[in-house]
């Protein structure tokens, strides 16, 4: 038995549902169950990584993502135009389709997956050795102006919402993919966006700040009665990408009793902002050290961005999280701290606030 074998992993963000959505016909469900090298996350990798659950994102793209999206982030500097706002009918249709895919997998994997709607569900899932899934919407385009569809999505299990992906919508403005750049890139939440935050508070829906620009971040901080959460974001002082958080933002998250999930996407880790798989693990350690220094050991976790980004080649996919566990242990982190970062901090946050 290896020292990390009993360290469970709970992930703050992945995009496997988007990949499954674009797979051909019903083979996509078998891909997830039987395993496939095209996916960062699937059942065989879940078993090997001691994966106990995570936020499963639903992202509605304007069109099928291509490799060009990542290759443009290999330049020394970049600031490219984001897609036009997505229409509500398309976003709602895509969102419902991805929830349906997850439910199909759940049906086929009897007693293996639980879509969690509160902290009790998460506790029950872990106790019953199930995969605890929190449904997350990345960009609120599937929510109507009158908020009718918010109730529908809530009834289907959605318990986490990022008001925007980087593309703007009726609720606010996200950060572009820009390097080097401040996250202060434009206006924040709209009036509808501010209303969305209040509705999420009423329903105890987690509000994810990861793609909001800085003004939007401070709008949420002012309005929300819930702790501030960034499920998959990194340190701007180390990697000056528009997607990353400043020290002032990190302090605000700490003061709200919130939490940050470190993102493994290499463009948000590297000091040169490049989406290159050939990225050493020491840069992850630097981000962890910085986050822990500001937030403390109990408010830092991981939001991998698996199946939605390029991650370091030494990690490669979910199974490679064992490599990261071993690396952190060999770098001087004690086992108790690694357990906190990989799962316990997320779980404690849910047990207290969800």
XYZ file of C-alpha atoms in Angstrom:
354
model
C 0.000 0.000 0.000
C 1.321 3.437 -0.934
C 1.176 6.381 1.453
C -1.415 8.212 -0.676
C -3.775 5.261 -1.275
C -6.117 6.305 1.531
C -6.208 10.021 0.566
C -9.593 10.710 -1.054
C -10.066 13.348 -3.731
C -12.998 15.746 -4.177
C -12.748 17.970 -7.258
C -13.972 21.559 -7.486
C -14.447 21.607 -11.259
C -14.439 19.369 -14.330
C -15.958 19.533 -17.819
C -16.444 15.856 -18.611
C -20.174 16.360 -19.314
C -19.281 18.729 -22.156
C -16.961 16.131 -23.672
C -19.639 13.482 -23.344
C -22.179 15.844 -24.920
C -20.038 16.073 -28.042
C -19.305 12.355 -28.226
C -21.113 10.388 -30.907
C -24.294 8.455 -30.057
C -24.664 6.296 -26.950
C -21.047 5.131 -26.992
C -20.364 8.188 -24.836
C -21.867 6.499 -21.774
C -19.742 3.406 -22.316
C -16.687 5.661 -22.728
C -17.250 7.010 -19.253
C -18.030 3.654 -17.658
C -15.362 1.537 -19.364
C -12.652 4.187 -19.693
C -11.212 6.057 -22.626
C -7.912 7.875 -23.160
C -9.795 10.848 -24.620
C -11.235 11.669 -21.193
C -9.495 12.979 -18.114
C -12.264 11.509 -15.959
C -13.992 8.131 -16.247
C -14.886 5.265 -13.930
C -11.570 3.340 -14.100
C -9.634 6.547 -13.329
C -12.133 7.395 -10.576
C -11.393 4.060 -8.917
C -7.614 4.462 -9.157
C -7.588 8.047 -7.835
C -9.850 7.392 -4.829
C -12.181 10.011 -6.292
C -15.182 10.548 -4.026
C -16.950 13.300 -5.945
C -16.892 16.817 -7.270
C -18.573 19.715 -9.006
C -19.577 18.524 -12.486
C -19.850 21.577 -14.709
C -22.426 22.227 -17.405
C -21.060 24.670 -19.952
C -23.018 25.666 -23.060
C -20.620 26.645 -25.860
C -21.511 28.652 -28.950
C -19.979 25.841 -30.980
C -17.919 22.719 -30.391
C -14.612 23.671 -28.723
C -11.504 23.081 -30.819
C -7.794 22.707 -30.147
C -7.346 26.266 -31.448
C -8.869 27.561 -28.206
C -5.832 26.227 -26.321
C -3.178 26.865 -28.974
C -3.890 30.597 -28.946
C -2.757 30.603 -25.322
C 0.743 29.482 -26.293
C 1.832 32.940 -27.452
C 3.976 35.209 -25.277
C 1.026 37.578 -24.944
C -2.605 37.203 -25.984
C -5.982 38.859 -25.654
C -8.462 37.298 -28.012
C -12.086 38.053 -28.641
C -14.598 35.879 -26.863
C -17.718 34.397 -28.480
C -20.845 36.486 -28.806
C -23.507 36.149 -26.059
C -25.352 32.838 -26.205
C -29.115 32.808 -26.681
C -31.217 31.447 -23.819
C -33.043 28.682 -25.795
C -29.774 27.140 -26.989
C -28.211 27.339 -23.522
C -31.241 25.762 -21.821
C -31.412 22.955 -24.380
C -27.704 22.147 -23.986
C -27.955 22.280 -20.205
C -30.910 19.894 -20.065
C -29.101 17.537 -22.462
C -26.030 17.350 -20.222
C -28.147 16.716 -17.126
C -29.849 13.932 -19.101
C -26.474 12.398 -19.965
C -25.526 12.356 -16.292
C -28.847 10.772 -15.364
C -28.340 8.108 -18.048
C -24.959 7.266 -16.521
C -26.509 7.259 -13.055
C -29.179 4.807 -14.225
C -26.621 2.475 -15.759
C -24.348 2.645 -12.718
C -26.939 1.583 -10.177
C -26.098 2.694 -6.625
C -22.780 4.280 -7.685
C -23.648 7.970 -8.261
C -25.605 10.427 -6.139
C -26.533 13.926 -7.337
C -26.202 15.821 -4.074
C -28.635 18.572 -3.129
C -27.378 19.282 0.392
C -24.684 18.341 2.879
C -26.626 15.310 4.104
C -26.562 13.880 0.571
C -22.793 14.355 0.474
C -22.333 12.597 3.814
C -24.618 9.762 2.738
C -22.793 9.415 -0.570
C -19.402 9.102 1.076
C -20.702 6.703 3.724
C -22.270 4.529 1.005
C -19.134 4.626 -1.195
C -20.915 6.518 -3.974
C -19.618 9.325 -6.190
C -20.993 12.589 -4.800
C -21.854 14.964 -7.640
C -22.737 18.636 -7.308
C -24.300 19.945 -10.507
C -22.745 23.266 -11.483
C -23.704 25.670 -14.284
C -20.731 27.544 -15.741
C -22.322 30.686 -17.164
C -25.989 31.391 -16.387
C -27.289 31.685 -19.954
C -29.754 28.853 -19.268
C -31.515 31.035 -16.693
C -34.361 33.166 -18.046
C -34.814 36.877 -17.385
C -37.841 36.140 -15.176
C -35.891 33.370 -13.386
C -38.561 30.728 -14.138
C -35.972 28.276 -15.413
C -33.903 28.702 -12.233
C -36.619 26.797 -10.366
C -36.633 24.078 -13.020
C -32.856 23.666 -12.891
C -32.931 23.660 -9.103
C -35.481 20.847 -9.150
C -33.142 18.892 -11.453
C -30.359 19.166 -8.898
C -28.367 22.292 -9.810
C -26.742 23.609 -6.635
C -23.866 25.731 -7.932
C -23.872 28.545 -10.496
C -21.175 30.721 -12.003
C -23.098 33.826 -13.192
C -20.806 34.073 -16.203
C -18.284 32.087 -18.120
C -15.778 34.464 -19.652
C -18.306 35.513 -22.308
C -20.711 38.288 -21.226
C -24.406 37.610 -20.670
C -27.480 39.348 -19.258
C -26.174 38.841 -15.724
C -22.674 40.249 -15.996
C -19.257 40.243 -17.566
C -16.506 37.673 -17.365
C -12.793 38.018 -17.817
C -11.333 37.516 -21.302
C -8.523 35.042 -21.867
C -5.802 37.639 -21.635
C -2.153 37.550 -20.573
C -0.646 39.505 -18.999
C -3.728 41.238 -17.662
C -5.459 42.452 -14.544
C -8.823 40.826 -13.754
C -10.243 44.368 -13.732
C -11.441 44.230 -17.333
C -14.797 45.992 -17.447
C -18.200 46.435 -15.801
C -19.453 43.928 -13.241
C -22.904 42.514 -12.584
C -25.995 43.886 -14.274
C -29.159 44.586 -12.281
C -30.388 41.113 -13.307
C -27.091 39.681 -12.142
C -27.488 41.249 -8.736
C -30.979 39.777 -8.533
C -29.567 36.366 -9.491
C -27.148 36.519 -6.563
C -30.029 37.189 -4.164
C -32.066 34.319 -5.642
C -29.098 31.965 -5.259
C -28.726 33.006 -1.623
C -32.406 32.267 -1.013
C -32.055 28.782 -2.505
C -28.642 28.134 -0.903
C -27.067 27.740 -4.345
C -23.277 28.124 -4.298
C -22.097 31.147 -6.318
C -18.860 30.502 -8.191
C -16.664 33.556 -8.825
C -14.069 31.852 -11.017
C -14.890 33.542 -14.345
C -16.193 36.890 -13.079
C -14.112 39.979 -13.649
C -12.946 41.987 -10.657
C -15.868 44.419 -10.554
C -18.279 41.490 -10.687
C -16.360 39.818 -7.870
C -16.780 42.860 -5.650
C -20.456 43.130 -6.594
C -21.004 39.583 -5.327
C -18.929 40.278 -2.211
C -21.168 43.260 -1.420
C -24.515 41.570 -2.135
C -24.120 37.927 -1.163
C -24.839 36.618 2.314
C -22.948 33.396 1.564
C -19.196 32.698 1.734
C -17.240 33.644 -1.389
C -16.203 30.654 -3.498
C -13.843 30.349 -6.467
C -14.016 26.700 -7.507
C -11.121 26.783 -10.005
C -8.854 29.836 -9.802
C -5.196 30.602 -9.119
C -2.862 33.329 -7.847
C -2.532 36.474 -9.969
C 0.712 37.491 -8.245
C 2.378 34.320 -9.594
C 0.602 34.104 -12.965
C -0.721 37.529 -14.080
C -3.585 36.108 -16.115
C -6.971 37.842 -16.172
C -8.515 34.593 -14.860
C -6.551 34.643 -11.616
C -7.277 36.249 -8.247
C -5.428 39.167 -6.681
C -4.275 39.084 -3.081
C -7.049 41.530 -2.190
C -9.640 39.148 -3.640
C -8.083 36.210 -1.783
C -8.256 38.176 1.479
C -11.958 38.857 0.850
C -12.604 35.140 0.313
C -10.790 34.342 3.544
C -12.746 36.955 5.513
C -16.052 35.574 4.212
C -15.174 32.024 5.375
C -15.000 31.014 1.705
C -12.735 28.659 -0.227
C -10.572 28.531 -3.376
C -9.980 25.477 -5.560
C -6.582 25.535 -7.262
C -6.885 25.167 -11.049
C -4.542 22.735 -12.855
C -4.956 24.461 -16.247
C -1.371 25.301 -17.119
C -2.111 28.758 -18.596
C -3.331 29.842 -15.150
C -0.381 28.250 -13.349
C 2.680 29.231 -15.362
C 4.444 32.545 -14.931
C 4.443 32.915 -18.733
C 0.695 32.238 -19.055
C 1.120 29.484 -21.658
C -1.254 26.529 -22.061
C 1.610 24.029 -22.320
C 1.371 20.477 -20.984
C 5.135 20.427 -20.404
C 4.754 22.184 -17.062
C 6.579 21.220 -13.885
C 4.748 20.449 -10.671
C 6.817 22.958 -8.679
C 4.603 25.765 -10.013
C 1.580 24.063 -8.425
C 3.459 24.033 -5.129
C 4.094 27.781 -5.452
C 0.382 28.468 -5.937
C -0.540 26.216 -3.012
C 2.024 27.925 -0.765
C 0.688 31.368 -1.675
C -2.967 30.402 -1.226
C -2.259 28.756 2.126
C -0.247 31.770 3.263
C -3.266 34.059 2.706
C -6.282 31.799 3.234
C -4.884 29.321 5.734
C -4.740 25.536 5.498
C -8.519 25.089 5.848
C -9.738 27.253 2.946
C -7.701 25.887 0.035
C -8.758 22.951 -2.159
C -8.505 21.833 -5.811
C -10.673 22.539 -8.863
C -8.821 20.631 -11.562
C -10.546 21.838 -14.761
C -10.143 18.268 -16.068
C -11.615 17.716 -19.542
C -11.712 21.483 -20.015
C -8.032 22.428 -20.159
C -4.452 21.284 -20.642
C -3.019 20.032 -17.346
C 0.638 19.203 -16.551
C 1.786 16.109 -18.426
C 3.019 14.448 -15.217
C -0.594 14.518 -14.012
C -2.252 13.957 -17.415
C -5.659 12.915 -16.042
C -7.560 12.007 -12.882
C -5.381 8.964 -12.173
C -2.389 11.333 -12.123
C -3.732 13.034 -9.008
C -1.897 10.265 -7.170
C 1.307 11.711 -8.662
C 0.406 15.116 -7.263
C -0.376 13.637 -3.844
C 3.038 11.951 -3.767
C 4.774 15.109 -5.014
C 3.265 17.263 -2.265
C 4.142 14.681 0.405
C 7.730 14.517 -0.877
C 7.874 18.339 -0.940
C 7.295 18.622 2.793
C 3.525 18.810 3.086
C 2.361 16.518 5.878
C -0.312 13.946 5.165
C -2.972 15.784 7.144
C -2.492 18.908 4.997
C -2.649 16.899 1.759
C -5.913 15.303 2.920
C -7.291 18.794 3.596
C -6.311 20.075 0.150
C -7.582 17.015 -1.716
C -10.941 16.580 -0.022
C -11.479 17.532 3.591
C -11.606 21.298 3.069
C -14.340 20.977 0.433
C -16.249 18.553 2.646
C -15.973 20.749 5.738
C -17.184 23.723 3.698
C -20.243 21.775 2.559
C -21.012 20.445 6.032
C -20.974 23.992 7.409
C -22.627 25.973 4.625
C -24.471 23.683 2.176
